[in-house]
CSV table of C-alpha atoms in Angstrom, one decimal:
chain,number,residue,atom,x,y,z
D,1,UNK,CA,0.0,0.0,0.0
D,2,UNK,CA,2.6,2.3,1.0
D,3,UNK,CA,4.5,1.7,-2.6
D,4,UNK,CA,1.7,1.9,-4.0
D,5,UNK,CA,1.0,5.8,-2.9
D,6,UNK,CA,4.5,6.8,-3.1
D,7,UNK,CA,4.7,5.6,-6.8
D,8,UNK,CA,1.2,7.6,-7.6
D,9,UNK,CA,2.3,10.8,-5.3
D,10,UNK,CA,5.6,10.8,-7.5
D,11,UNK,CA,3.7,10.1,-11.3
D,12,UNK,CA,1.2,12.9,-10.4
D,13,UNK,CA,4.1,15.2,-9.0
D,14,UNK,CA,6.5,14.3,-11.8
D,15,UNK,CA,7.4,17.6,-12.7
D,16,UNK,CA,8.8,18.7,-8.7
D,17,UNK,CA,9.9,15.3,-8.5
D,18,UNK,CA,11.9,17.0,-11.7
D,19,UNK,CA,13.0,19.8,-9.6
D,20,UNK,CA,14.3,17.7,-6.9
D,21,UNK,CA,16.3,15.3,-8.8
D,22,UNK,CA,17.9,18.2,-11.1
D,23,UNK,CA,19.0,19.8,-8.0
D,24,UNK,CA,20.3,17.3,-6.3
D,25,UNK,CA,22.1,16.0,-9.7
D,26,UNK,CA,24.0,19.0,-10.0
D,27,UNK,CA,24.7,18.8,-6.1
D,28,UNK,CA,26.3,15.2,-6.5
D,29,UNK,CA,28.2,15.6,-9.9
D,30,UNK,CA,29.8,18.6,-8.3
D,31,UNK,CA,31.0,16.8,-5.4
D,32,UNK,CA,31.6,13.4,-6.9
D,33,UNK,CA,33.8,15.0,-9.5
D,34,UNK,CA,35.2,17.0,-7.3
D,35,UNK,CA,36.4,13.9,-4.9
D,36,UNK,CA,37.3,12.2,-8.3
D,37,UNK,CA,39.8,15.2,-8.7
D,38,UNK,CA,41.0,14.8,-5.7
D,39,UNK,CA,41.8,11.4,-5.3
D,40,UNK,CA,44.7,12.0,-7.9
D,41,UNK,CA,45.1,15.9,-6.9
D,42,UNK,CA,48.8,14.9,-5.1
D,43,UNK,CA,49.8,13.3,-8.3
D,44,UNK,CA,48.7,16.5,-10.5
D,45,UNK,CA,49.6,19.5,-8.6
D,46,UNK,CA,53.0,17.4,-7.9
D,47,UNK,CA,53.8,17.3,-11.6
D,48,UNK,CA,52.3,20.7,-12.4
D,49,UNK,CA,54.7,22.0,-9.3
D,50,UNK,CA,57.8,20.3,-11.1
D,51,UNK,CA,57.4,22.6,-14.1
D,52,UNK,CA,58.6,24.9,-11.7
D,53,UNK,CA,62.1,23.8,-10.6
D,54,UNK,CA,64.1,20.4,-8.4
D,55,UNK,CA,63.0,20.3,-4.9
D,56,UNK,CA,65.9,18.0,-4.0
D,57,UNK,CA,69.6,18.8,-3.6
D,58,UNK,CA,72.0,15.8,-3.7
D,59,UNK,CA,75.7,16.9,-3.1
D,60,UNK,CA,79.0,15.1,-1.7
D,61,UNK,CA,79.3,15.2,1.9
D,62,UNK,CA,82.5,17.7,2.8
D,63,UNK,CA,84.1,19.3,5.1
D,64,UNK,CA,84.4,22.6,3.1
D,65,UNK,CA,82.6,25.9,3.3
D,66,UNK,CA,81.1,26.8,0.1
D,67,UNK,CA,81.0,31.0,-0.6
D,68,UNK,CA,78.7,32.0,-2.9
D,69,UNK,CA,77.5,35.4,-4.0
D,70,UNK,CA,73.8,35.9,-5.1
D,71,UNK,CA,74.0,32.2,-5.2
D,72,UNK,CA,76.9,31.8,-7.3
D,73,UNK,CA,79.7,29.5,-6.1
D,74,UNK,CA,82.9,31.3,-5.9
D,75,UNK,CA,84.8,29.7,-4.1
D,76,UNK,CA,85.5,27.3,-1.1
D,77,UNK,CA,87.1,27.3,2.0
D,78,UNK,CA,89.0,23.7,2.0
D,79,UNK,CA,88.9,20.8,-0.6
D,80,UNK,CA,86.0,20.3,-2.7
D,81,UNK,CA,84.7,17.4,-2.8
D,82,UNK,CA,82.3,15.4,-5.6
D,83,UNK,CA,80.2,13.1,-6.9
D,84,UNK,CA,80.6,10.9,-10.2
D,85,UNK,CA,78.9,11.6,-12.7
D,86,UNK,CA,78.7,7.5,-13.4
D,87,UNK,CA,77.0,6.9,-10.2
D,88,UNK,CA,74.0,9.5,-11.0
D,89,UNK,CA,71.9,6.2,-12.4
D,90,UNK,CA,71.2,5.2,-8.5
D,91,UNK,CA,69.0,8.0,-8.2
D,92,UNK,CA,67.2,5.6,-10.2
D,93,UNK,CA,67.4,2.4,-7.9
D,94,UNK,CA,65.8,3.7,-4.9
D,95,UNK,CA,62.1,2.6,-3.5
D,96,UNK,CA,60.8,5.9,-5.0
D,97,UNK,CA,62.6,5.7,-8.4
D,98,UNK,CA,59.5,6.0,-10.4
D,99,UNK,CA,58.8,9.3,-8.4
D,100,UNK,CA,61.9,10.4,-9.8
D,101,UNK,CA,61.3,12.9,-12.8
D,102,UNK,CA,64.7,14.2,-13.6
D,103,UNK,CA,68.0,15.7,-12.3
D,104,UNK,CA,70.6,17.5,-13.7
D,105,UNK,CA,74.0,18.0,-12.6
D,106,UNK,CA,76.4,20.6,-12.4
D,107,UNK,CA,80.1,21.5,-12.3
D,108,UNK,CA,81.5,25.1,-11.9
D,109,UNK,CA,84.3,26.6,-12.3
D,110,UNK,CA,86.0,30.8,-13.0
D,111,UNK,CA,86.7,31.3,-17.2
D,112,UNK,CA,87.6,34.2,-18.6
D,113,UNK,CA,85.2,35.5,-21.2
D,114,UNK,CA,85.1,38.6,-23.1
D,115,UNK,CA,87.6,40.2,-21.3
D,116,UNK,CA,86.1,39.4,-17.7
D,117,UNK,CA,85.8,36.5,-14.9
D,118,UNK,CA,82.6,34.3,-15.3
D,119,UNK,CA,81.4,30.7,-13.8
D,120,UNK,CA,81.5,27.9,-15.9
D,121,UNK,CA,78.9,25.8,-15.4
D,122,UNK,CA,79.0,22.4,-17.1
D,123,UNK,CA,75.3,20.1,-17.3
D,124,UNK,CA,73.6,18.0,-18.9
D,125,UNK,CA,70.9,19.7,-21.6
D,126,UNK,CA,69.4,16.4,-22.6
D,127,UNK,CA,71.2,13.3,-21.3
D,128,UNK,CA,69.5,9.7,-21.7
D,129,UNK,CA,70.9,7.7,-18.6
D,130,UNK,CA,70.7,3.7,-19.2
D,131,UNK,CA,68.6,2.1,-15.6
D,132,UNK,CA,67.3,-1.4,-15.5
D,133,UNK,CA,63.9,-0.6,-17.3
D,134,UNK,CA,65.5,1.0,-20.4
D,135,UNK,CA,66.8,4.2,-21.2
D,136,UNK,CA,66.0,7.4,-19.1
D,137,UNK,CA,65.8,10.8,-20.7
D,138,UNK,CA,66.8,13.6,-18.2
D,139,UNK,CA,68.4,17.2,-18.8
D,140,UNK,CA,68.0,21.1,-17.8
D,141,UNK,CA,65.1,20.8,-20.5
D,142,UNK,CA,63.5,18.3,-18.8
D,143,UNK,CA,64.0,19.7,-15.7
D,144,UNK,CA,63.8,23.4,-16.0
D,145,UNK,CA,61.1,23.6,-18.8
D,146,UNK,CA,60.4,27.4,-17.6
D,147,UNK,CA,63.9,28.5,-18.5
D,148,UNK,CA,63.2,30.6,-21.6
D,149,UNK,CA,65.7,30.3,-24.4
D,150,UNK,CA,66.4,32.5,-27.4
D,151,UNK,CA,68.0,30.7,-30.0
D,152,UNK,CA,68.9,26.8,-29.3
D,153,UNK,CA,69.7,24.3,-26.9
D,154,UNK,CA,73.2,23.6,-27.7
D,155,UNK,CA,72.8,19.9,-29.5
D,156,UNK,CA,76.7,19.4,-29.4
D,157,UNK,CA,80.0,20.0,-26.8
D,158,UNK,CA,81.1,23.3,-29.0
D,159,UNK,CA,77.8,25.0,-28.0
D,160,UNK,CA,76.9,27.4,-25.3
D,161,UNK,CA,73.9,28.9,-23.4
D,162,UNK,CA,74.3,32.2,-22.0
D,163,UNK,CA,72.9,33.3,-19.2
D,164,UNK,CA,70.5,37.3,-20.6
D,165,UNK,CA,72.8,39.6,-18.0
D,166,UNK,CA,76.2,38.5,-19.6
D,167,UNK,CA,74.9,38.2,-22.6
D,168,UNK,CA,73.5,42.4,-22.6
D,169,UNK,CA,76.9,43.2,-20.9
D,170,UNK,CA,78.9,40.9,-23.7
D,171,UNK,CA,76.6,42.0,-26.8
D,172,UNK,CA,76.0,38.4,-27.6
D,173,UNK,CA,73.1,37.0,-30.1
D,174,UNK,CA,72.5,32.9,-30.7
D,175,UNK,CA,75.1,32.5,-33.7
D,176,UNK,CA,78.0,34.5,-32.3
D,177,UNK,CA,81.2,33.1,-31.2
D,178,UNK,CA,82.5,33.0,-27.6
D,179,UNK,CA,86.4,32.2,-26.7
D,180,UNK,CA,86.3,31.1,-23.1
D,181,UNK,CA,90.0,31.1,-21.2
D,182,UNK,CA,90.2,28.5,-18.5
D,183,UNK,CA,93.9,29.5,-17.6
D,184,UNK,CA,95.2,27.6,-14.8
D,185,UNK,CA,92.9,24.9,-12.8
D,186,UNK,CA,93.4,22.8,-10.2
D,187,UNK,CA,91.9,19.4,-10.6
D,188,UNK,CA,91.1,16.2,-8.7
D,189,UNK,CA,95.2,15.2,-8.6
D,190,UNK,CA,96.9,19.0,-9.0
D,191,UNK,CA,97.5,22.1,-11.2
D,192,UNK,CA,96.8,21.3,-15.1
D,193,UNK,CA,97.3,23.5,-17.6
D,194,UNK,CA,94.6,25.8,-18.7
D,195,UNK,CA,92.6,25.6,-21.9
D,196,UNK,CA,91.0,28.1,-24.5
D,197,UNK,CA,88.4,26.8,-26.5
D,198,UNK,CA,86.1,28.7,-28.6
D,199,UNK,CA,82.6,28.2,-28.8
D,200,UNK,CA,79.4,29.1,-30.5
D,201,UNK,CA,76.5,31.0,-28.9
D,202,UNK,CA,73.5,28.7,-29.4
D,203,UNK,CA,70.6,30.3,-27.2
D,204,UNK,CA,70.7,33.0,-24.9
D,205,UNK,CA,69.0,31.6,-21.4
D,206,UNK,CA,66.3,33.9,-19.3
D,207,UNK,CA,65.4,32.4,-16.0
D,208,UNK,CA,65.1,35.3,-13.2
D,209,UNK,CA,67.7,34.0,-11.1
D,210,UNK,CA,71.9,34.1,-10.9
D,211,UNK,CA,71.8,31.5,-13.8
D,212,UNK,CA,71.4,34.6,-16.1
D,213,UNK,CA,75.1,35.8,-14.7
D,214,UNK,CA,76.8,32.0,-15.9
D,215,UNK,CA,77.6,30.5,-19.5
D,216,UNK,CA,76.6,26.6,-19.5
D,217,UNK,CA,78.4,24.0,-21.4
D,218,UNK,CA,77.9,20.1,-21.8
D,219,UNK,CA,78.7,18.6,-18.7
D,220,UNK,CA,81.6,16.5,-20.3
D,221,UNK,CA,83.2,19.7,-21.7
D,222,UNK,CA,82.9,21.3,-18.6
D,223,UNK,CA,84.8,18.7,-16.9
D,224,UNK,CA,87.9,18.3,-19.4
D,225,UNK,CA,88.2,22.0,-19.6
D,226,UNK,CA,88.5,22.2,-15.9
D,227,UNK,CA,90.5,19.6,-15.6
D,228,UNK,CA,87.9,17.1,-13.5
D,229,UNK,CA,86.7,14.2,-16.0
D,230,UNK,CA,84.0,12.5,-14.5
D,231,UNK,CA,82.9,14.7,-11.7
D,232,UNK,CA,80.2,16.5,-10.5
D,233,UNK,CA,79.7,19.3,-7.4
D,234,UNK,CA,75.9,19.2,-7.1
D,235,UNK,CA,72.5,17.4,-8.6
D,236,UNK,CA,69.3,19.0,-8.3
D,237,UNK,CA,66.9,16.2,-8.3
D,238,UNK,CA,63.2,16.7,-9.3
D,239,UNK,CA,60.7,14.1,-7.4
D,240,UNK,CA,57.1,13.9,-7.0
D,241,UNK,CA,56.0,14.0,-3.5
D,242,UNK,CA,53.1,13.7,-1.0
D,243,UNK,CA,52.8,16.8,1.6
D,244,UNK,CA,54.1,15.9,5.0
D,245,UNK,CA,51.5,14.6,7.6
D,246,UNK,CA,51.8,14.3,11.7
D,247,UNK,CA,54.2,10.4,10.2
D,248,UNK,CA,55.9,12.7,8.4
D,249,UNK,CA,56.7,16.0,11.0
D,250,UNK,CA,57.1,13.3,13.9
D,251,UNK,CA,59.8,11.2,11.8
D,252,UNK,CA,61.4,14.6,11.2
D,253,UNK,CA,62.1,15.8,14.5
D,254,UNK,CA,64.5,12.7,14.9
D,255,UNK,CA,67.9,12.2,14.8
D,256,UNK,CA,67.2,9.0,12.8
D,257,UNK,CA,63.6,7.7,11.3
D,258,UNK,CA,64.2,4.1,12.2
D,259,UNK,CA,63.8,5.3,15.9
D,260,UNK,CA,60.2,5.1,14.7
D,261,UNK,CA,58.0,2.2,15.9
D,262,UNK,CA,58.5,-1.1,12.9
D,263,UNK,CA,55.1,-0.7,11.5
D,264,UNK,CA,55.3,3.7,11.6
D,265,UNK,CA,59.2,3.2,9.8
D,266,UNK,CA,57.8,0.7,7.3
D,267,UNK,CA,54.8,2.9,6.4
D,268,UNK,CA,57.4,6.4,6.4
D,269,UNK,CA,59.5,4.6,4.1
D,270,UNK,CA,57.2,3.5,1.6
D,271,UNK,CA,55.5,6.8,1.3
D,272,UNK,CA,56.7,9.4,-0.8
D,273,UNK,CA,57.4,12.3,1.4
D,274,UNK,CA,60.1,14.5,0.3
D,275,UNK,CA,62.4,13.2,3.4
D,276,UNK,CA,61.8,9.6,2.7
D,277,UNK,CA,63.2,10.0,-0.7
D,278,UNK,CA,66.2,11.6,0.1
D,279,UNK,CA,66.5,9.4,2.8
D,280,UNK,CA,66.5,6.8,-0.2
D,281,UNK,CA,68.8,8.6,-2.0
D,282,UNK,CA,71.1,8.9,1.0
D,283,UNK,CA,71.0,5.5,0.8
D,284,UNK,CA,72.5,5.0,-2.6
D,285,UNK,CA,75.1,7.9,-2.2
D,286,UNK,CA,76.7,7.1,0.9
D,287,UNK,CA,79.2,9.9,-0.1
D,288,UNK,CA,76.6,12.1,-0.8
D,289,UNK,CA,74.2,14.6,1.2
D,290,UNK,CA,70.7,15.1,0.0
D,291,UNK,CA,68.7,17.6,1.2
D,292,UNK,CA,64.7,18.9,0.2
D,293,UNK,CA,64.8,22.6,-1.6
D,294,UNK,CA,62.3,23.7,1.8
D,295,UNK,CA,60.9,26.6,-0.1
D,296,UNK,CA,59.3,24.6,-3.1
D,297,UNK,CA,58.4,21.7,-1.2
D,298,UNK,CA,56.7,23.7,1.2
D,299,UNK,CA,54.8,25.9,-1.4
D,300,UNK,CA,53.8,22.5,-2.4
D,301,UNK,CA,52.1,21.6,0.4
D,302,UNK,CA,50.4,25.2,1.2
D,303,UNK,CA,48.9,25.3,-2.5
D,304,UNK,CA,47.9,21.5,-2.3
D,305,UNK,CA,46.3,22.1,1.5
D,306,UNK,CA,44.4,25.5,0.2
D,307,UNK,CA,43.0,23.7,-3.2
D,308,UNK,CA,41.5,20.8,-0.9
D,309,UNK,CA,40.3,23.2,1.2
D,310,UNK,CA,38.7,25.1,-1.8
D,311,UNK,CA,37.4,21.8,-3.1
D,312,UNK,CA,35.8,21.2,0.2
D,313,UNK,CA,33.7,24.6,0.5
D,314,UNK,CA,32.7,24.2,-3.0
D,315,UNK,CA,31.4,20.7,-2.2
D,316,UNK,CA,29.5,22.2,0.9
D,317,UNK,CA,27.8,25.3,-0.6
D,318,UNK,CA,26.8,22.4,-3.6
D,319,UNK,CA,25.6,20.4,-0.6
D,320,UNK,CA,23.3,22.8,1.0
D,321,UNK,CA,22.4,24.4,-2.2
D,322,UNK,CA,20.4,21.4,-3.3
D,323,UNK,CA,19.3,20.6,0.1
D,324,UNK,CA,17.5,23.6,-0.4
D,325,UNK,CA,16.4,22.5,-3.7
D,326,UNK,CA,14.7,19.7,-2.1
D,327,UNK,CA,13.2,21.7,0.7
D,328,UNK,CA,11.5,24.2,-1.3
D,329,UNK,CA,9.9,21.3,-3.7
D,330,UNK,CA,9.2,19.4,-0.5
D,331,UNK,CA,7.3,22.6,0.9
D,332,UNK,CA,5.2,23.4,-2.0
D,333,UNK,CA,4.6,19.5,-2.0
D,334,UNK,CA,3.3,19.0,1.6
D,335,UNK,CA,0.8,22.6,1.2
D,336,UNK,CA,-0.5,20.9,-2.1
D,337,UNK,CA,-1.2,17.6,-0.1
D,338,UNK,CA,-2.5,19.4,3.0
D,339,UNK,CA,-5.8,18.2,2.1
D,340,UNK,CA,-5.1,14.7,1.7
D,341,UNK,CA,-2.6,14.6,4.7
D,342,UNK,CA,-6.2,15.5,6.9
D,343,UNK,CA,-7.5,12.6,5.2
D,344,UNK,CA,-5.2,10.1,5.9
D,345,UNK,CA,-4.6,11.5,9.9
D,346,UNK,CA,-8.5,11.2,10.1
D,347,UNK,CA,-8.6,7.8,8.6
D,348,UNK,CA,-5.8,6.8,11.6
D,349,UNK,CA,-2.8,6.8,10.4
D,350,UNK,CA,0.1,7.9,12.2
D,351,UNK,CA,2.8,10.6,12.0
D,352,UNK,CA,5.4,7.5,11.2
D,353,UNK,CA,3.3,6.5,8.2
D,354,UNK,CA,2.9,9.9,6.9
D,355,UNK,CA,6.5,10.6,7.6
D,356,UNK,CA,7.7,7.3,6.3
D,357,UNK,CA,5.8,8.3,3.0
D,358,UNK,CA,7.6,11.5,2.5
D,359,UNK,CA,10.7,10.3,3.2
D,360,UNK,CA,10.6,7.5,1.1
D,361,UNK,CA,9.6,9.9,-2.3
D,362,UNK,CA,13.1,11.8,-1.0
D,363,UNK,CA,15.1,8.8,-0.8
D,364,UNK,CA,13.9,7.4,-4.4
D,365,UNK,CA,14.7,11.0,-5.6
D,366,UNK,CA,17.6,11.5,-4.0
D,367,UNK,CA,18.9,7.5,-5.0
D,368,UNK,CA,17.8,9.0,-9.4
D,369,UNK,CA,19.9,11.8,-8.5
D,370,UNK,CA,22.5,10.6,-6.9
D,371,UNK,CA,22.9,8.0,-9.8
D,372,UNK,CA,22.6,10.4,-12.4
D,373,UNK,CA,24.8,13.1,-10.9
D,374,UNK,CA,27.7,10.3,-10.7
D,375,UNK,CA,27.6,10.0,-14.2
D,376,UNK,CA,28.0,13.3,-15.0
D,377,UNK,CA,30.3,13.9,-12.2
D,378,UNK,CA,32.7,11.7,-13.9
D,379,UNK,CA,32.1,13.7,-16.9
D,380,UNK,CA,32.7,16.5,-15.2
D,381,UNK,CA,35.9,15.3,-13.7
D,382,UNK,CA,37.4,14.1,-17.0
D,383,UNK,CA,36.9,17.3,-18.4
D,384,UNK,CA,39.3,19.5,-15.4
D,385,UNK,CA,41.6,16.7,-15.7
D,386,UNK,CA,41.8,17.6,-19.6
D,387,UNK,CA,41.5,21.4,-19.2
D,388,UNK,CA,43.2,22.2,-15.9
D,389,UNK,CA,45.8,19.8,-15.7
D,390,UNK,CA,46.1,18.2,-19.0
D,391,UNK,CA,46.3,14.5,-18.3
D,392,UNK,CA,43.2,11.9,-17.9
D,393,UNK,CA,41.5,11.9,-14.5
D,394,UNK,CA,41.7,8.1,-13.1
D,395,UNK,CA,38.1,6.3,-13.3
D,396,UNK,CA,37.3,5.6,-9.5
D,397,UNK,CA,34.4,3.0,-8.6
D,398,UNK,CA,34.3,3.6,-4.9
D,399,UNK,CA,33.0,7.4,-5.8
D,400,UNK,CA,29.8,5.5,-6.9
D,401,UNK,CA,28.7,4.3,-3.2
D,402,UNK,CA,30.1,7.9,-1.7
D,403,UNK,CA,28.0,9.5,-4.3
D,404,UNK,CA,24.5,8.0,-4.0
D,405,UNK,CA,24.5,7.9,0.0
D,406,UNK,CA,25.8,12.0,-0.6
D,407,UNK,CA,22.7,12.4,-2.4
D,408,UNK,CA,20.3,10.3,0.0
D,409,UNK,CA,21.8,12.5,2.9
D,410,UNK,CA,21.2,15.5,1.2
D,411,UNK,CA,17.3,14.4,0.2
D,412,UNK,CA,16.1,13.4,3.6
D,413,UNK,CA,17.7,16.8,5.6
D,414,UNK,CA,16.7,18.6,2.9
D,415,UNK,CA,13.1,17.0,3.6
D,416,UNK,CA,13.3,17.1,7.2
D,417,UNK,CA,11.3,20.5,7.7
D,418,UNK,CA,8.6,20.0,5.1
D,419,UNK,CA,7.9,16.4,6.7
D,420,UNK,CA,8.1,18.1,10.3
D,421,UNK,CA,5.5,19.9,9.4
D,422,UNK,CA,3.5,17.6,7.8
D,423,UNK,CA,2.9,14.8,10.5
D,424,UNK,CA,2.6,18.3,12.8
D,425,UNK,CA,-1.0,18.9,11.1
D,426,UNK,CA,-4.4,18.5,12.1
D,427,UNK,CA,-6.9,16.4,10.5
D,428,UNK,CA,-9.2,19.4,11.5
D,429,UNK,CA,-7.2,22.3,9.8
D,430,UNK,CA,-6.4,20.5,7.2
D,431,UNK,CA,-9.4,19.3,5.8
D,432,UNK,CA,-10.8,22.6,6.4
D,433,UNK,CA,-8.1,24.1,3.9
């Protein structure tokens, strides 16, 4: 019997059963494809964040002082100390290695160039580095896609890039020459004799920081004009990773992470928070030092906490949007039934039947709606993955249960006050209009 009335109450009352469903569709495919975004949002904004620099530094452990100015490396107070170039396929080994987007190393040293002192700095542009799943392409280009270039990446070991500052006070364009004078180095076993080599200008480099001040060579070029084959004084390592939680800020207030419980350390370890993977990397350079770039890994994890929380108060005013949705049609659909509400009261049945019969026409509505609003919430989803972060937004099944109960929640509170009202009338008053 009860079936039976809801199913006539919501044929007659098709078109505010309508209203209902639309507005709680467009409730539940904003928030389902919203939690669909976010699922993968660590993933995203990690990559998106990578276009903007490394977040890792991995150096040789030393005993020296470095001196830079403006953060250009002029010097050191003892012996330097470096890595091998060879070795830089580890970085590729670790737990995390898939995390691992790219690095790119460097090696500096003082040339003479167009009459004044400038830093060498020797790297890779575009590097493929053999690791146990095939070849890995890595490079400044890779790494540093927002470095602007006029001209050329140099494609050979007699090309340059030059940083915009000396290239203004040198008057050099992409095509002009450049004799750099090494004079006399010091390398890994003593003094060698310096080198002149001339070279031509492939690209001039903008980037907004003391790069702009340095000429860059091919890291091997680098190294046999300063007299140090096969070494390397810093890598800047770009890694995806997952903003620290209360695991993470606990683990990082110790001396060592294993003092962690077994299970805590286990799950530390296989997450990928910026100190477990250069804990890793630690790991596989046990002459080496690696430490997180704090300012982009922490603008990582401010931007990532401020998008969910975005994604959460759009979610709530989509929530209590359709909940009033449903309590406006509710309203107008208890005054219409006044009549027939009397009826039924004066006929004996109780406030649970009358209440179980609204809430029931919610439910079904809010079940189409919640349904429907999944659909196009994964629509919806597919679409910012495409237009905001240009890759595919991962299909997630579980959103589907998350997604119909959303919309059931939403349909019965939204319904709540109409119904109130509706087992709170008299048989008297409302038969009496």
């Amino acid at each position: 019997m009860l079936l039976h009335l809801v199913k006539d109450s919501l044929v007659r009352r098709r078109r505010r059963v309508a209203l209902a469903a639309f507005s709680l569709l467009v409730g539940t495919a904003l928030i389902s494809s919203l939690l669909t975004v976010s699922l993968d949002i660590e993933d995203k904004v990690g990559r998106e964040m990578r276009a903007f620099g490394a977040n890792i530094l991995l150096a040789p452990k030393s005993e020296t002082v470095p001196v830079e100015i403006a953060g250009m490396p002029v010097g050191e107070v003892g012996e330097r100390s470096f890595l091998k170039d060879e070795d830089l396929a580890r970085l590729k080994t670790i737990f995390w290695k898939n995390n691992i987007n790219g690095f790119v190393p460097f090696l500096y040293g003082n040339v003479g160039a167009g009459g004044e002192q400038v830093v060498l700095a020797g790297t890779w542009f575009a590097h493929d580095v053999p690791t146990e799943k095939g070849t890995f392409e890595t490079g400044a280009r890779k790494v540093y896609p927002w470095w602007q270039v006029e001209g050329d990446w140099p494609q050979s070991r007699d090309e340059l890039l030059v940083g915009r500052d000396l290239a203004d006070r040198l008057s050099l364009v992409p095509g002009d020459r450049l004799k750099l004078d090494v004079g006399t180095v010091s390398g890994n076993g003593g003094p060698a004799a310096g080198l002149n080599r001339d070279f031509r200008v492939s690209g001039v480099v903008s980037t907004g920081g003391y790069e702009e001040g340095q000429v860059f060579a091919d890291l091997a070029e680098a190294q046999e004009l300063l007299g140090l084959p096969g070494r390397v004084e810093k890598v800047h390592v770009s890694a995806l990773t997952k903003p620290p939680d209360d695991l993470a800020r606990r683990a990082k207030l110790l001396e060592d992470p294993k003092e962690l419980p077994g299970d805590e350390y286990d799950k530390w370890y296989c997450s990928p928070y910026i100190d477990a993977i250069t804990y890793q990397i630690e790991e596989a350079f046990p002459d080496g030092e690696a430490k997180p770039v704090r300012q982009v890994a922490e603008a990582e994890g401010a931007f990532l906490g401020k998008l969910k929380l975005l994604f959460v108060l759009i979610a709530a005013v989509a929530a209590v949007t359709s909940a009033l949705g449903v309590t406006a049609t509710m309203s107008a659909t208890v005054n219409e039934r006044r009549a027939e509400i009397g009826l039924m009261k004066a006929l004996g049945a109780e406030n649970s039947h009358i209440a179980g019969q609204f809430l029931l026409e919610a439910a079904l509505t809010g079940l189409a709606g919640g349904v429907a609003g999944y659909g196009i919430g994964i629509g919806l989803a597919a679409l910012i993955g495409r237009q905001v972060f240009d890759s595919p937004t991962s299909f997630s099944l579980p959103v589907l249960p998350f997604a119909i109960l959303t919309s059931l929640v939403i349909a019965l509170l939204g319904s709540a006050m109409p119904v109130r009202r509706a087992v709170r009338l008299q048989p008297t008053q409302a038969l009496k209009g």
